[in-house]
Amino acid sequence: SGHKFGVYEDDLADFAWLRADAPTDVRCMEAQVMDLADDISYSVHDVEDAVVGGRLELEVLDDAEARDRVVAQVRSWYGSAIEEAELYAAMERLPEVEAWVRGFDGSRRALAALKDMTSQLIGRFAGAAIDATRAEHGDGPLTRYAAGLVVPPGTLAEILVLKGLAVTYVMAPREAEPLFRRQRELVADLVRVLSDRAPVALEPPFADDWRAAADDSARLRVVVDQVASLTDVSAAD
Protein backbone atom coordinates (compact mmCIF):
# COMPACT_ATOMS: atom_id res chain seq x y z
CA SER A 1 0.00 0.00 0.00
CA GLY A 2 3.02 2.31 -0.26
CA HIS A 3 3.41 3.19 3.43
CA LYS A 4 5.15 1.84 6.51
CA PHE A 5 2.28 2.33 8.95
CA GLY A 6 0.58 -0.73 10.46
CA VAL A 7 -3.08 -0.68 9.43
CA TYR A 8 -5.82 -3.27 9.83
CA GLU A 9 -7.01 -4.46 6.42
CA ASP A 10 -10.59 -3.45 7.22
CA ASP A 11 -9.39 0.08 8.06
CA LEU A 12 -7.35 0.46 4.90
CA ALA A 13 -9.93 2.40 2.86
CA ASP A 14 -10.44 4.93 5.66
CA PHE A 15 -6.69 5.15 6.18
CA ALA A 16 -6.07 5.80 2.48
CA TRP A 17 -8.66 8.59 2.52
CA LEU A 18 -7.06 10.14 5.59
CA ARG A 19 -3.59 9.93 4.05
CA ALA A 20 -4.59 11.21 0.60
CA ASP A 21 -1.95 13.65 -0.73
CA ALA A 22 0.14 13.24 2.43
CA PRO A 23 3.95 13.03 2.22
CA THR A 24 5.16 9.44 2.06
CA ASP A 25 5.96 7.85 5.43
CA VAL A 26 5.45 11.11 7.36
CA ARG A 27 3.02 11.23 10.26
CA CYS A 28 0.90 14.31 10.68
CA MET A 29 1.65 16.69 13.55
CA GLU A 30 -1.45 15.56 15.44
CA ALA A 31 -0.29 11.91 15.37
CA GLN A 32 3.18 12.91 16.54
CA VAL A 33 1.69 14.89 19.43
CA MET A 34 -0.53 11.94 20.35
CA ASP A 35 2.43 9.57 20.43
CA LEU A 36 4.45 11.93 22.61
CA ALA A 37 1.47 12.44 24.93
CA ASP A 38 1.21 8.65 25.34
CA ASP A 39 4.94 8.38 26.09
CA ILE A 40 4.78 11.17 28.66
CA SER A 41 1.63 9.88 30.33
CA TYR A 42 2.70 6.26 30.61
CA SER A 43 6.26 7.01 31.69
CA VAL A 44 5.26 9.44 34.44
CA HIS A 45 2.21 7.59 35.75
CA ASP A 46 3.90 4.17 35.70
CA VAL A 47 6.62 5.58 37.94
CA GLU A 48 4.03 7.23 40.18
CA ASP A 49 2.13 3.93 40.50
CA ALA A 50 5.37 2.04 41.22
CA VAL A 51 6.25 4.43 44.05
CA VAL A 52 2.74 4.27 45.56
CA GLY A 53 2.78 0.46 45.28
CA GLY A 54 6.07 0.19 47.14
CA ARG A 55 7.97 -1.30 44.22
CA LEU A 56 10.21 1.70 43.60
CA GLU A 57 12.04 4.30 45.67
CA LEU A 58 13.27 7.19 43.55
CA GLU A 59 16.48 7.27 45.58
CA VAL A 60 17.66 4.37 43.37
CA LEU A 61 18.96 6.92 40.89
CA ASP A 62 21.57 7.87 43.49
CA ASP A 63 23.10 4.41 43.11
CA ALA A 64 25.53 3.74 40.25
CA GLU A 65 24.66 0.04 39.99
CA ALA A 66 20.95 0.85 39.80
CA ARG A 67 21.59 3.41 37.06
CA ASP A 68 23.46 0.76 35.07
CA ARG A 69 20.50 -1.63 35.45
CA VAL A 70 18.06 1.01 34.23
CA VAL A 71 20.20 1.80 31.18
CA ALA A 72 20.47 -1.91 30.36
CA GLN A 73 16.69 -2.31 30.55
CA VAL A 74 16.11 0.78 28.39
CA ARG A 75 18.43 -0.68 25.74
CA SER A 76 16.74 -4.07 25.94
CA TRP A 77 13.13 -2.81 25.81
CA TYR A 78 13.38 0.41 23.80
CA GLY A 79 16.48 0.14 21.62
CA SER A 80 19.53 2.34 21.19
CA ALA A 81 18.19 5.46 19.46
CA ILE A 82 19.28 7.53 22.46
CA GLU A 83 22.96 7.34 23.40
CA GLU A 84 23.88 5.88 26.77
CA ALA A 85 25.60 9.13 27.71
CA GLU A 86 22.27 10.94 27.27
CA LEU A 87 20.54 8.43 29.54
CA TYR A 88 23.15 8.80 32.26
CA ALA A 89 22.96 12.59 31.98
CA ALA A 90 19.17 12.39 32.30
CA MET A 91 19.58 10.34 35.49
CA GLU A 92 21.71 13.15 36.88
CA ARG A 93 19.15 15.82 35.97
CA LEU A 94 15.93 14.20 37.12
CA PRO A 95 16.83 13.98 40.85
CA GLU A 96 17.66 17.69 40.68
CA VAL A 97 14.08 18.57 39.68
CA GLU A 98 12.70 20.59 42.57
CA ALA A 99 9.60 18.40 42.94
CA TRP A 100 11.53 15.09 42.85
CA VAL A 101 10.20 12.90 45.68
CA ARG A 102 12.52 11.38 48.25
CA GLY A 103 11.60 9.44 51.37
CA PHE A 104 8.10 8.50 50.22
CA ASP A 105 6.22 7.11 53.25
CA GLY A 106 2.66 6.81 51.96
CA SER A 107 1.38 9.71 54.02
CA ARG A 108 -1.10 12.22 52.63
CA ARG A 109 1.70 14.79 52.44
CA ALA A 110 3.89 12.33 50.53
CA LEU A 111 1.06 11.43 48.14
CA ALA A 112 0.45 15.12 47.46
CA ALA A 113 4.16 15.64 46.81
CA LEU A 114 4.16 12.70 44.39
CA LYS A 115 1.17 14.16 42.52
CA ASP A 116 3.03 17.46 42.32
CA MET A 117 6.09 15.71 40.90
CA THR A 118 3.90 13.99 38.31
CA SER A 119 2.40 17.31 37.26
CA GLN A 120 5.79 19.02 37.13
CA LEU A 121 7.33 16.28 35.00
CA ILE A 122 4.44 16.33 32.52
CA GLY A 123 4.83 20.09 32.22
CA ARG A 124 8.59 19.75 31.88
CA PHE A 125 8.41 17.26 29.02
CA ALA A 126 5.52 18.85 27.13
CA GLY A 127 6.94 22.33 27.57
CA ALA A 128 10.34 21.28 26.21
CA ALA A 129 8.72 19.84 23.08
CA ILE A 130 6.56 22.94 22.55
CA ASP A 131 9.52 25.28 22.96
CA ALA A 132 11.76 23.25 20.64
CA THR A 133 9.07 22.91 17.99
CA ARG A 134 8.28 26.63 18.02
CA ALA A 135 11.98 27.49 17.95
CA GLU A 136 12.40 25.48 14.74
CA HIS A 137 9.09 26.17 12.99
CA GLY A 138 8.01 29.55 14.35
CA ASP A 139 4.61 30.82 15.37
CA GLY A 140 1.32 30.16 13.66
CA PRO A 141 -0.59 26.96 12.94
CA LEU A 142 1.62 23.88 12.61
CA THR A 143 -1.15 21.37 11.95
CA ARG A 144 -1.22 18.32 9.69
CA TYR A 145 1.97 18.30 7.58
CA ALA A 146 3.03 21.92 8.04
CA ALA A 147 5.73 20.94 10.55
CA GLY A 148 7.19 18.09 12.54
CA LEU A 149 7.23 17.80 16.30
CA VAL A 150 10.67 18.51 17.77
CA VAL A 151 11.55 16.76 21.03
CA PRO A 152 15.01 17.53 22.45
CA PRO A 153 17.22 14.43 22.89
CA GLY A 154 17.61 15.25 26.57
CA THR A 155 13.85 15.22 27.03
CA LEU A 156 13.54 11.89 25.21
CA ALA A 157 16.29 10.54 27.46
CA GLU A 158 14.44 11.66 30.61
CA ILE A 159 11.23 10.01 29.40
CA LEU A 160 13.15 6.82 28.63
CA VAL A 161 14.73 6.86 32.09
CA LEU A 162 11.26 6.91 33.66
CA LYS A 163 10.21 4.07 31.37
CA GLY A 164 13.39 2.24 32.34
CA LEU A 165 12.61 2.64 36.04
CA ALA A 166 9.15 1.14 35.51
CA VAL A 167 10.61 -1.75 33.51
CA THR A 168 13.42 -2.46 35.98
CA TYR A 169 11.33 -2.39 39.14
CA VAL A 170 7.84 -3.39 37.95
CA MET A 171 7.51 -4.88 34.48
CA ALA A 172 10.57 -7.14 34.27
CA PRO A 173 10.10 -8.64 37.78
CA ARG A 174 6.37 -9.09 37.10
CA GLU A 175 7.13 -11.32 34.09
CA ALA A 176 8.16 -14.06 36.53
CA GLU A 177 5.22 -13.68 38.91
CA PRO A 178 2.63 -16.53 38.84
CA LEU A 179 -0.25 -14.02 39.03
CA PHE A 180 0.97 -12.18 35.94
CA ARG A 181 1.34 -15.46 34.02
CA ARG A 182 -2.18 -16.42 35.07
CA GLN A 183 -3.52 -13.06 33.90
CA ARG A 184 -1.96 -13.58 30.47
CA GLU A 185 -3.43 -17.07 30.30
CA LEU A 186 -6.85 -15.67 31.28
CA VAL A 187 -6.78 -13.13 28.45
CA ALA A 188 -5.82 -15.80 25.91
CA ASP A 189 -8.55 -18.11 27.24
CA LEU A 190 -11.15 -15.32 26.99
CA VAL A 191 -10.27 -14.68 23.36
CA ARG A 192 -10.61 -18.38 22.52
CA VAL A 193 -13.89 -18.86 24.37
CA LEU A 194 -15.52 -15.69 23.07
CA SER A 195 -14.42 -16.53 19.53
CA ASP A 196 -16.06 -19.95 19.84
CA ARG A 197 -19.28 -18.55 21.36
CA ALA A 198 -19.63 -15.35 19.37
CA PRO A 199 -21.84 -13.52 18.80
CA VAL A 200 -24.02 -14.86 21.63
CA ALA A 201 -21.36 -14.35 24.30
CA LEU A 202 -20.48 -10.82 23.18
CA GLU A 203 -21.98 -7.64 24.60
CA PRO A 204 -24.60 -6.15 22.19
CA PRO A 205 -22.41 -3.48 20.54
CA PHE A 206 -19.63 -6.00 19.91
CA ALA A 207 -22.12 -8.62 18.75
CA ASP A 208 -23.38 -6.15 16.16
CA ASP A 209 -19.81 -5.49 15.02
CA TRP A 210 -19.15 -9.23 14.84
CA ARG A 211 -22.19 -9.80 12.61
CA ALA A 212 -21.12 -6.93 10.34
CA ALA A 213 -17.53 -8.17 10.06
CA ALA A 214 -16.53 -9.31 6.60
CA ASP A 215 -14.16 -12.17 7.46
CA ASP A 216 -12.56 -14.18 10.28
CA SER A 217 -9.80 -11.62 10.76
CA ALA A 218 -12.30 -8.83 11.30
CA ARG A 219 -14.36 -11.02 13.63
CA LEU A 220 -11.26 -11.82 15.71
CA ARG A 221 -10.54 -8.12 15.97
CA VAL A 222 -14.03 -7.58 17.41
CA VAL A 223 -13.43 -10.31 20.00
CA VAL A 224 -10.09 -8.73 20.98
CA ASP A 225 -11.80 -5.34 21.31
CA GLN A 226 -14.43 -6.95 23.56
CA VAL A 227 -11.76 -8.50 25.80
CA ALA A 228 -9.83 -5.22 25.94
CA SER A 229 -12.95 -3.43 27.19
CA LEU A 230 -13.31 -5.73 30.22
CA THR A 231 -12.21 -4.76 33.71
CA ASP A 232 -10.29 -7.22 35.89
CA VAL A 233 -13.49 -8.08 37.77
CA SER A 234 -15.67 -8.61 34.69
CA ALA A 235 -12.91 -10.65 33.02
CA ALA A 236 -12.73 -12.96 36.03
CA ASP A 237 -16.52 -13.37 36.03
PDB file of C-alpha atoms in Angstrom:
ATOM      1  CA  SER A   1       0.000   0.000   0.000  1.00  0.00           C
ATOM      2  CA  GLY A   2       3.024   2.307  -0.260  1.00  0.00           C
ATOM      3  CA  HIS A   3       3.409   3.195   3.425  1.00  0.00           C
ATOM      4  CA  LYS A   4       5.150   1.842   6.506  1.00  0.00           C
ATOM      5  CA  PHE A   5       2.281   2.326   8.950  1.00  0.00           C
ATOM      6  CA  GLY A   6       0.581  -0.730  10.455  1.00  0.00           C
ATOM      7  CA  VAL A   7      -3.081  -0.679   9.430  1.00  0.00           C
ATOM      8  CA  TYR A   8      -5.815  -3.274   9.828  1.00  0.00           C
ATOM      9  CA  GLU A   9      -7.012  -4.460   6.423  1.00  0.00           C
ATOM     10  CA  ASP A  10     -10.590  -3.451   7.217  1.00  0.00           C
ATOM     11  CA  ASP A  11      -9.391   0.082   8.061  1.00  0.00           C
ATOM     12  CA  LEU A  12      -7.352   0.460   4.897  1.00  0.00           C
ATOM     13  CA  ALA A  13      -9.932   2.404   2.865  1.00  0.00           C
ATOM     14  CA  ASP A  14     -10.441   4.935   5.656  1.00  0.00           C
ATOM     15  CA  PHE A  15      -6.688   5.153   6.180  1.00  0.00           C
ATOM     16  CA  ALA A  16      -6.071   5.796   2.476  1.00  0.00           C
ATOM     17  CA  TRP A  17      -8.661   8.586   2.518  1.00  0.00           C
ATOM     18  CA  LEU A  18      -7.061  10.140   5.592  1.00  0.00           C
ATOM     19  CA  ARG A  19      -3.590   9.926   4.047  1.00  0.00           C
ATOM     20  CA  ALA A  20      -4.594  11.213   0.603  1.00  0.00           C
ATOM     21  CA  ASP A  21      -1.948  13.646  -0.731  1.00  0.00           C
ATOM     22  CA  ALA A  22       0.136  13.240   2.429  1.00  0.00           C
ATOM     23  CA  PRO A  23       3.945  13.027   2.217  1.00  0.00           C
ATOM     24  CA  THR A  24       5.163   9.442   2.061  1.00  0.00           C
ATOM     25  CA  ASP A  25       5.956   7.854   5.435  1.00  0.00           C
ATOM     26  CA  VAL A  26       5.447  11.112   7.357  1.00  0.00           C
ATOM     27  CA  ARG A  27       3.025  11.226  10.264  1.00  0.00           C
ATOM     28  CA  CYS A  28       0.904  14.311  10.682  1.00  0.00           C
ATOM     29  CA  MET A  29       1.646  16.689  13.550  1.00  0.00           C
ATOM     30  CA  GLU A  30      -1.448  15.556  15.437  1.00  0.00           C
ATOM     31  CA  ALA A  31      -0.292  11.911  15.367  1.00  0.00           C
ATOM     32  CA  GLN A  32       3.177  12.912  16.541  1.00  0.00           C
ATOM     33  CA  VAL A  33       1.692  14.889  19.431  1.00  0.00           C
ATOM     34  CA  MET A  34      -0.535  11.944  20.354  1.00  0.00           C
ATOM     35  CA  ASP A  35       2.430   9.566  20.430  1.00  0.00           C
ATOM     36  CA  LEU A  36       4.449  11.929  22.613  1.00  0.00           C
ATOM     37  CA  ALA A  37       1.467  12.436  24.931  1.00  0.00           C
ATOM     38  CA  ASP A  38       1.213   8.652  25.339  1.00  0.00           C
ATOM     39  CA  ASP A  39       4.936   8.384  26.093  1.00  0.00           C
ATOM     40  CA  ILE A  40       4.781  11.171  28.660  1.00  0.00           C
ATOM     41  CA  SER A  41       1.631   9.884  30.326  1.00  0.00           C
ATOM     42  CA  TYR A  42       2.700   6.265  30.611  1.00  0.00           C
ATOM     43  CA  SER A  43       6.259   7.013  31.687  1.00  0.00           C
ATOM     44  CA  VAL A  44       5.256   9.437  34.441  1.00  0.00           C
ATOM     45  CA  HIS A  45       2.207   7.589  35.745  1.00  0.00           C
ATOM     46  CA  ASP A  46       3.900   4.173  35.698  1.00  0.00           C
ATOM     47  CA  VAL A  47       6.619   5.580  37.937  1.00  0.00           C
ATOM     48  CA  GLU A  48       4.030   7.227  40.181  1.00  0.00           C
ATOM     49  CA  ASP A  49       2.132   3.929  40.501  1.00  0.00           C
ATOM     50  CA  ALA A  50       5.366   2.044  41.225  1.00  0.00           C
ATOM     51  CA  VAL A  51       6.248   4.427  44.049  1.00  0.00           C
ATOM     52  CA  VAL A  52       2.745   4.266  45.555  1.00  0.00           C
ATOM     53  CA  GLY A  53       2.782   0.464  45.277  1.00  0.00           C
ATOM     54  CA  GLY A  54       6.066   0.195  47.142  1.00  0.00           C
ATOM     55  CA  ARG A  55       7.973  -1.295  44.216  1.00  0.00           C
ATOM     56  CA  LEU A  56      10.215   1.697  43.601  1.00  0.00           C
ATOM     57  CA  GLU A  57      12.038   4.299  45.674  1.00  0.00           C
ATOM     58  CA  LEU A  58      13.269   7.194  43.554  1.00  0.00           C
ATOM     59  CA  GLU A  59      16.479   7.266  45.576  1.00  0.00           C
ATOM     60  CA  VAL A  60      17.661   4.368  43.372  1.00  0.00           C
ATOM     61  CA  LEU A  61      18.957   6.925  40.886  1.00  0.00           C
ATOM     62  CA  ASP A  62      21.567   7.873  43.493  1.00  0.00           C
ATOM     63  CA  ASP A  63      23.096   4.410  43.109  1.00  0.00           C
ATOM     64  CA  ALA A  64      25.529   3.740  40.255  1.00  0.00           C
ATOM     65  CA  GLU A  65      24.657   0.037  39.989  1.00  0.00           C
ATOM     66  CA  ALA A  66      20.950   0.845  39.796  1.00  0.00           C
ATOM     67  CA  ARG A  67      21.590   3.410  37.057  1.00  0.00           C
ATOM     68  CA  ASP A  68      23.460   0.755  35.069  1.00  0.00           C
ATOM     69  CA  ARG A  69      20.499  -1.628  35.452  1.00  0.00           C
ATOM     70  CA  VAL A  70      18.063   1.015  34.234  1.00  0.00           C
ATOM     71  CA  VAL A  71      20.201   1.796  31.185  1.00  0.00           C
ATOM     72  CA  ALA A  72      20.468  -1.915  30.359  1.00  0.00           C
ATOM     73  CA  GLN A  73      16.687  -2.307  30.546  1.00  0.00           C
ATOM     74  CA  VAL A  74      16.114   0.784  28.391  1.00  0.00           C
ATOM     75  CA  ARG A  75      18.430  -0.678  25.742  1.00  0.00           C
ATOM     76  CA  SER A  76      16.740  -4.071  25.942  1.00  0.00           C
ATOM     77  CA  TRP A  77      13.133  -2.806  25.809  1.00  0.00           C
ATOM     78  CA  TYR A  78      13.383   0.412  23.795  1.00  0.00           C
ATOM     79  CA  GLY A  79      16.476   0.138  21.620  1.00  0.00           C
ATOM     80  CA  SER A  80      19.526   2.335  21.188  1.00  0.00           C
ATOM     81  CA  ALA A  81      18.190   5.460  19.456  1.00  0.00           C
ATOM     82  CA  ILE A  82      19.276   7.534  22.462  1.00  0.00           C
ATOM     83  CA  GLU A  83      22.960   7.339  23.403  1.00  0.00           C
ATOM     84  CA  GLU A  84      23.878   5.879  26.774  1.00  0.00           C
ATOM     85  CA  ALA A  85      25.599   9.129  27.711  1.00  0.00           C
ATOM     86  CA  GLU A  86      22.265  10.938  27.270  1.00  0.00           C
ATOM     87  CA  LEU A  87      20.537   8.426  29.538  1.00  0.00           C
ATOM     88  CA  TYR A  88      23.147   8.803  32.265  1.00  0.00           C
ATOM     89  CA  ALA A  89      22.962  12.591  31.977  1.00  0.00           C
ATOM     90  CA  ALA A  90      19.166  12.387  32.302  1.00  0.00           C
ATOM     91  CA  MET A  91      19.584  10.339  35.487  1.00  0.00           C
ATOM     92  CA  GLU A  92      21.712  13.147  36.876  1.00  0.00           C
ATOM     93  CA  ARG A  93      19.154  15.823  35.970  1.00  0.00           C
ATOM     94  CA  LEU A  94      15.932  14.198  37.125  1.00  0.00           C
ATOM     95  CA  PRO A  95      16.826  13.983  40.855  1.00  0.00           C
ATOM     96  CA  GLU A  96      17.658  17.688  40.680  1.00  0.00           C
ATOM     97  CA  VAL A  97      14.076  18.565  39.678  1.00  0.00           C
ATOM     98  CA  GLU A  98      12.704  20.586  42.566  1.00  0.00           C
ATOM     99  CA  ALA A  99       9.599  18.401  42.937  1.00  0.00           C
ATOM    100  CA  TRP A 100      11.535  15.085  42.852  1.00  0.00           C
ATOM    101  CA  VAL A 101      10.200  12.904  45.681  1.00  0.00           C
ATOM    102  CA  ARG A 102      12.515  11.380  48.255  1.00  0.00           C
ATOM    103  CA  GLY A 103      11.597   9.444  51.371  1.00  0.00           C
ATOM    104  CA  PHE A 104       8.096   8.501  50.223  1.00  0.00           C
ATOM    105  CA  ASP A 105       6.225   7.111  53.253  1.00  0.00           C
ATOM    106  CA  GLY A 106       2.658   6.806  51.961  1.00  0.00           C
ATOM    107  CA  SER A 107       1.376   9.710  54.025  1.00  0.00           C
ATOM    108  CA  ARG A 108      -1.101  12.221  52.634  1.00  0.00           C
ATOM    109  CA  ARG A 109       1.699  14.785  52.442  1.00  0.00           C
ATOM    110  CA  ALA A 110       3.891  12.334  50.533  1.00  0.00           C
ATOM    111  CA  LEU A 111       1.063  11.434  48.143  1.00  0.00           C
ATOM    112  CA  ALA A 112       0.450  15.124  47.456  1.00  0.00           C
ATOM    113  CA  ALA A 113       4.156  15.642  46.815  1.00  0.00           C
ATOM    114  CA  LEU A 114       4.158  12.704  44.392  1.00  0.00           C
ATOM    115  CA  LYS A 115       1.174  14.159  42.518  1.00  0.00           C
ATOM    116  CA  ASP A 116       3.028  17.463  42.317  1.00  0.00           C
ATOM    117  CA  MET A 117       6.089  15.706  40.900  1.00  0.00           C
ATOM    118  CA  THR A 118       3.899  13.992  38.311  1.00  0.00           C
ATOM    119  CA  SER A 119       2.399  17.313  37.259  1.00  0.00           C
ATOM    120  CA  GLN A 120       5.787  19.024  37.133  1.00  0.00           C
ATOM    121  CA  LEU A 121       7.331  16.280  34.998  1.00  0.00           C
ATOM    122  CA  ILE A 122       4.438  16.331  32.525  1.00  0.00           C
ATOM    123  CA  GLY A 123       4.825  20.093  32.218  1.00  0.00           C
ATOM    124  CA  ARG A 124       8.590  19.750  31.881  1.00  0.00           C
ATOM    125  CA  PHE A 125       8.415  17.261  29.019  1.00  0.00           C
ATOM    126  CA  ALA A 126       5.520  18.847  27.127  1.00  0.00           C
ATOM    127  CA  GLY A 127       6.943  22.328  27.568  1.00  0.00           C
ATOM    128  CA  ALA A 128      10.340  21.283  26.213  1.00  0.00           C
ATOM    129  CA  ALA A 129       8.721  19.842  23.081  1.00  0.00           C
ATOM    130  CA  ILE A 130       6.563  22.936  22.552  1.00  0.00           C
ATOM    131  CA  ASP A 131       9.521  25.280  22.957  1.00  0.00           C
ATOM    132  CA  ALA A 132      11.764  23.249  20.638  1.00  0.00           C
ATOM    133  CA  THR A 133       9.067  22.913  17.989  1.00  0.00           C
ATOM    134  CA  ARG A 134       8.279  26.629  18.024  1.00  0.00           C
ATOM    135  CA  ALA A 135      11.980  27.492  17.947  1.00  0.00           C
ATOM    136  CA  GLU A 136      12.398  25.481  14.742  1.00  0.00           C
ATOM    137  CA  HIS A 137       9.094  26.169  12.993  1.00  0.00           C
ATOM    138  CA  GLY A 138       8.013  29.545  14.354  1.00  0.00           C
ATOM    139  CA  ASP A 139       4.607  30.824  15.375  1.00  0.00           C
ATOM    140  CA  GLY A 140       1.318  30.156  13.661  1.00  0.00           C
ATOM    141  CA  PRO A 141      -0.587  26.961  12.940  1.00  0.00           C
ATOM    142  CA  LEU A 142       1.620  23.877  12.613  1.00  0.00           C
ATOM    143  CA  THR A 143      -1.146  21.369  11.949  1.00  0.00           C
ATOM    144  CA  ARG A 144      -1.217  18.319   9.685  1.00  0.00           C
ATOM    145  CA  TYR A 145       1.973  18.298   7.580  1.00  0.00           C
ATOM    146  CA  ALA A 146       3.029  21.916   8.039  1.00  0.00           C
ATOM    147  CA  ALA A 147       5.729  20.941  10.553  1.00  0.00           C
ATOM    148  CA  GLY A 148       7.188  18.090  12.542  1.00  0.00           C
ATOM    149  CA  LEU A 149       7.234  17.804  16.301  1.00  0.00           C
ATOM    150  CA  VAL A 150      10.667  18.512  17.775  1.00  0.00           C
ATOM    151  CA  VAL A 151      11.550  16.758  21.031  1.00  0.00           C
ATOM    152  CA  PRO A 152      15.013  17.528  22.446  1.00  0.00           C
ATOM    153  CA  PRO A 153      17.216  14.428  22.887  1.00  0.00           C
ATOM    154  CA  GLY A 154      17.607  15.251  26.568  1.00  0.00           C
ATOM    155  CA  THR A 155      13.846  15.217  27.028  1.00  0.00           C
ATOM    156  CA  LEU A 156      13.538  11.893  25.206  1.00  0.00           C
ATOM    157  CA  ALA A 157      16.285  10.540  27.465  1.00  0.00           C
ATOM    158  CA  GLU A 158      14.441  11.657  30.610  1.00  0.00           C
ATOM    159  CA  ILE A 159      11.228  10.010  29.401  1.00  0.00           C
ATOM    160  CA  LEU A 160      13.152   6.821  28.635  1.00  0.00           C
ATOM    161  CA  VAL A 161      14.731   6.861  32.092  1.00  0.00           C
ATOM    162  CA  LEU A 162      11.263   6.914  33.664  1.00  0.00           C
ATOM    163  CA  LYS A 163      10.210   4.067  31.369  1.00  0.00           C
ATOM    164  CA  GLY A 164      13.386   2.238  32.338  1.00  0.00           C
ATOM    165  CA  LEU A 165      12.608   2.644  36.039  1.00  0.00           C
ATOM    166  CA  ALA A 166       9.150   1.136  35.507  1.00  0.00           C
ATOM    167  CA  VAL A 167      10.606  -1.751  33.512  1.00  0.00           C
ATOM    168  CA  THR A 168      13.416  -2.456  35.982  1.00  0.00           C
ATOM    169  CA  TYR A 169      11.328  -2.390  39.137  1.00  0.00           C
ATOM    170  CA  VAL A 170       7.841  -3.392  37.952  1.00  0.00           C
ATOM    171  CA  MET A 171       7.505  -4.878  34.484  1.00  0.00           C
ATOM    172  CA  ALA A 172      10.565  -7.141  34.273  1.00  0.00           C
ATOM    173  CA  PRO A 173      10.096  -8.636  37.784  1.00  0.00           C
ATOM    174  CA  ARG A 174       6.375  -9.087  37.099  1.00  0.00           C
ATOM    175  CA  GLU A 175       7.131 -11.317  34.085  1.00  0.00           C
ATOM    176  CA  ALA A 176       8.162 -14.055  36.525  1.00  0.00           C
ATOM    177  CA  GLU A 177       5.220 -13.681  38.911  1.00  0.00           C
ATOM    178  CA  PRO A 178       2.630 -16.526  38.841  1.00  0.00           C
ATOM    179  CA  LEU A 179      -0.249 -14.017  39.028  1.00  0.00           C
ATOM    180  CA  PHE A 180       0.970 -12.184  35.937  1.00  0.00           C
ATOM    181  CA  ARG A 181       1.340 -15.456  34.018  1.00  0.00           C
ATOM    182  CA  ARG A 182      -2.178 -16.425  35.070  1.00  0.00           C
ATOM    183  CA  GLN A 183      -3.524 -13.057  33.903  1.00  0.00           C
ATOM    184  CA  ARG A 184      -1.960 -13.585  30.475  1.00  0.00           C
ATOM    185  CA  GLU A 185      -3.433 -17.073  30.297  1.00  0.00           C
ATOM    186  CA  LEU A 186      -6.846 -15.674  31.280  1.00  0.00           C
ATOM    187  CA  VAL A 187      -6.780 -13.129  28.455  1.00  0.00           C
ATOM    188  CA  ALA A 188      -5.821 -15.801  25.906  1.00  0.00           C
ATOM    189  CA  ASP A 189      -8.554 -18.112  27.236  1.00  0.00           C
ATOM    190  CA  LEU A 190     -11.145 -15.318  26.986  1.00  0.00           C
ATOM    191  CA  VAL A 191     -10.273 -14.680  23.355  1.00  0.00           C
ATOM    192  CA  ARG A 192     -10.609 -18.380  22.516  1.00  0.00           C
ATOM    193  CA  VAL A 193     -13.894 -18.864  24.375  1.00  0.00           C
ATOM    194  CA  LEU A 194     -15.524 -15.693  23.067  1.00  0.00           C
ATOM    195  CA  SER A 195     -14.420 -16.534  19.529  1.00  0.00           C
ATOM    196  CA  ASP A 196     -16.059 -19.948  19.843  1.00  0.00           C
ATOM    197  CA  ARG A 197     -19.279 -18.554  21.359  1.00  0.00           C
ATOM    198  CA  ALA A 198     -19.631 -15.350  19.368  1.00  0.00           C
ATOM    199  CA  PRO A 199     -21.835 -13.518  18.798  1.00  0.00           C
ATOM    200  CA  VAL A 200     -24.021 -14.860  21.633  1.00  0.00           C
ATOM    201  CA  ALA A 201     -21.364 -14.346  24.304  1.00  0.00           C
ATOM    202  CA  LEU A 202     -20.479 -10.817  23.184  1.00  0.00           C
ATOM    203  CA  GLU A 203     -21.983  -7.643  24.596  1.00  0.00           C
ATOM    204  CA  PRO A 204     -24.599  -6.151  22.193  1.00  0.00           C
ATOM    205  CA  PRO A 205     -22.410  -3.476  20.539  1.00  0.00           C
ATOM    206  CA  PHE A 206     -19.627  -5.995  19.913  1.00  0.00           C
ATOM    207  CA  ALA A 207     -22.123  -8.624  18.754  1.00  0.00           C
ATOM    208  CA  ASP A 208     -23.381  -6.152  16.158  1.00  0.00           C
ATOM    209  CA  ASP A 209     -19.809  -5.491  15.024  1.00  0.00           C
ATOM    210  CA  TRP A 210     -19.146  -9.231  14.837  1.00  0.00           C
ATOM    211  CA  ARG A 211     -22.191  -9.802  12.613  1.00  0.00           C
ATOM    212  CA  ALA A 212     -21.123  -6.932  10.339  1.00  0.00           C
ATOM    213  CA  ALA A 213     -17.529  -8.168  10.063  1.00  0.00           C
ATOM    214  CA  ALA A 214     -16.534  -9.314   6.603  1.00  0.00           C
ATOM    215  CA  ASP A 215     -14.163 -12.172   7.461  1.00  0.00           C
ATOM    216  CA  ASP A 216     -12.562 -14.183  10.283  1.00  0.00           C
ATOM    217  CA  SER A 217      -9.803 -11.623  10.757  1.00  0.00           C
ATOM    218  CA  ALA A 218     -12.305  -8.825  11.295  1.00  0.00           C
ATOM    219  CA  ARG A 219     -14.355 -11.023  13.629  1.00  0.00           C
ATOM    220  CA  LEU A 220     -11.258 -11.823  15.706  1.00  0.00           C
ATOM    221  CA  ARG A 221     -10.542  -8.119  15.974  1.00  0.00           C
ATOM    222  CA  VAL A 222     -14.034  -7.579  17.413  1.00  0.00           C
ATOM    223  CA  VAL A 223     -13.430 -10.306  20.004  1.00  0.00           C
ATOM    224  CA  VAL A 224     -10.095  -8.730  20.979  1.00  0.00           C
ATOM    225  CA  ASP A 225     -11.800  -5.343  21.311  1.00  0.00           C
ATOM    226  CA  GLN A 226     -14.428  -6.945  23.563  1.00  0.00           C
ATOM    227  CA  VAL A 227     -11.763  -8.501  25.803  1.00  0.00           C
ATOM    228  CA  ALA A 228      -9.825  -5.218  25.942  1.00  0.00           C
ATOM    229  CA  SER A 229     -12.948  -3.430  27.193  1.00  0.00           C
ATOM    230  CA  LEU A 230     -13.312  -5.728  30.218  1.00  0.00           C
ATOM    231  CA  THR A 231     -12.214  -4.756  33.713  1.00  0.00           C
ATOM    232  CA  ASP A 232     -10.291  -7.218  35.890  1.00  0.00           C
ATOM    233  CA  VAL A 233     -13.487  -8.076  37.773  1.00  0.00           C
ATOM    234  CA  SER A 234     -15.668  -8.607  34.692  1.00  0.00           C
ATOM    235  CA  ALA A 235     -12.914 -10.650  33.017  1.00  0.00           C
ATOM    236  CA  ALA A 236     -12.735 -12.963  36.027  1.00  0.00           C
ATOM    237  CA  ASP A 237     -16.525 -13.372  36.031  1.00  0.00           C
TER     238      ASP A 237
END
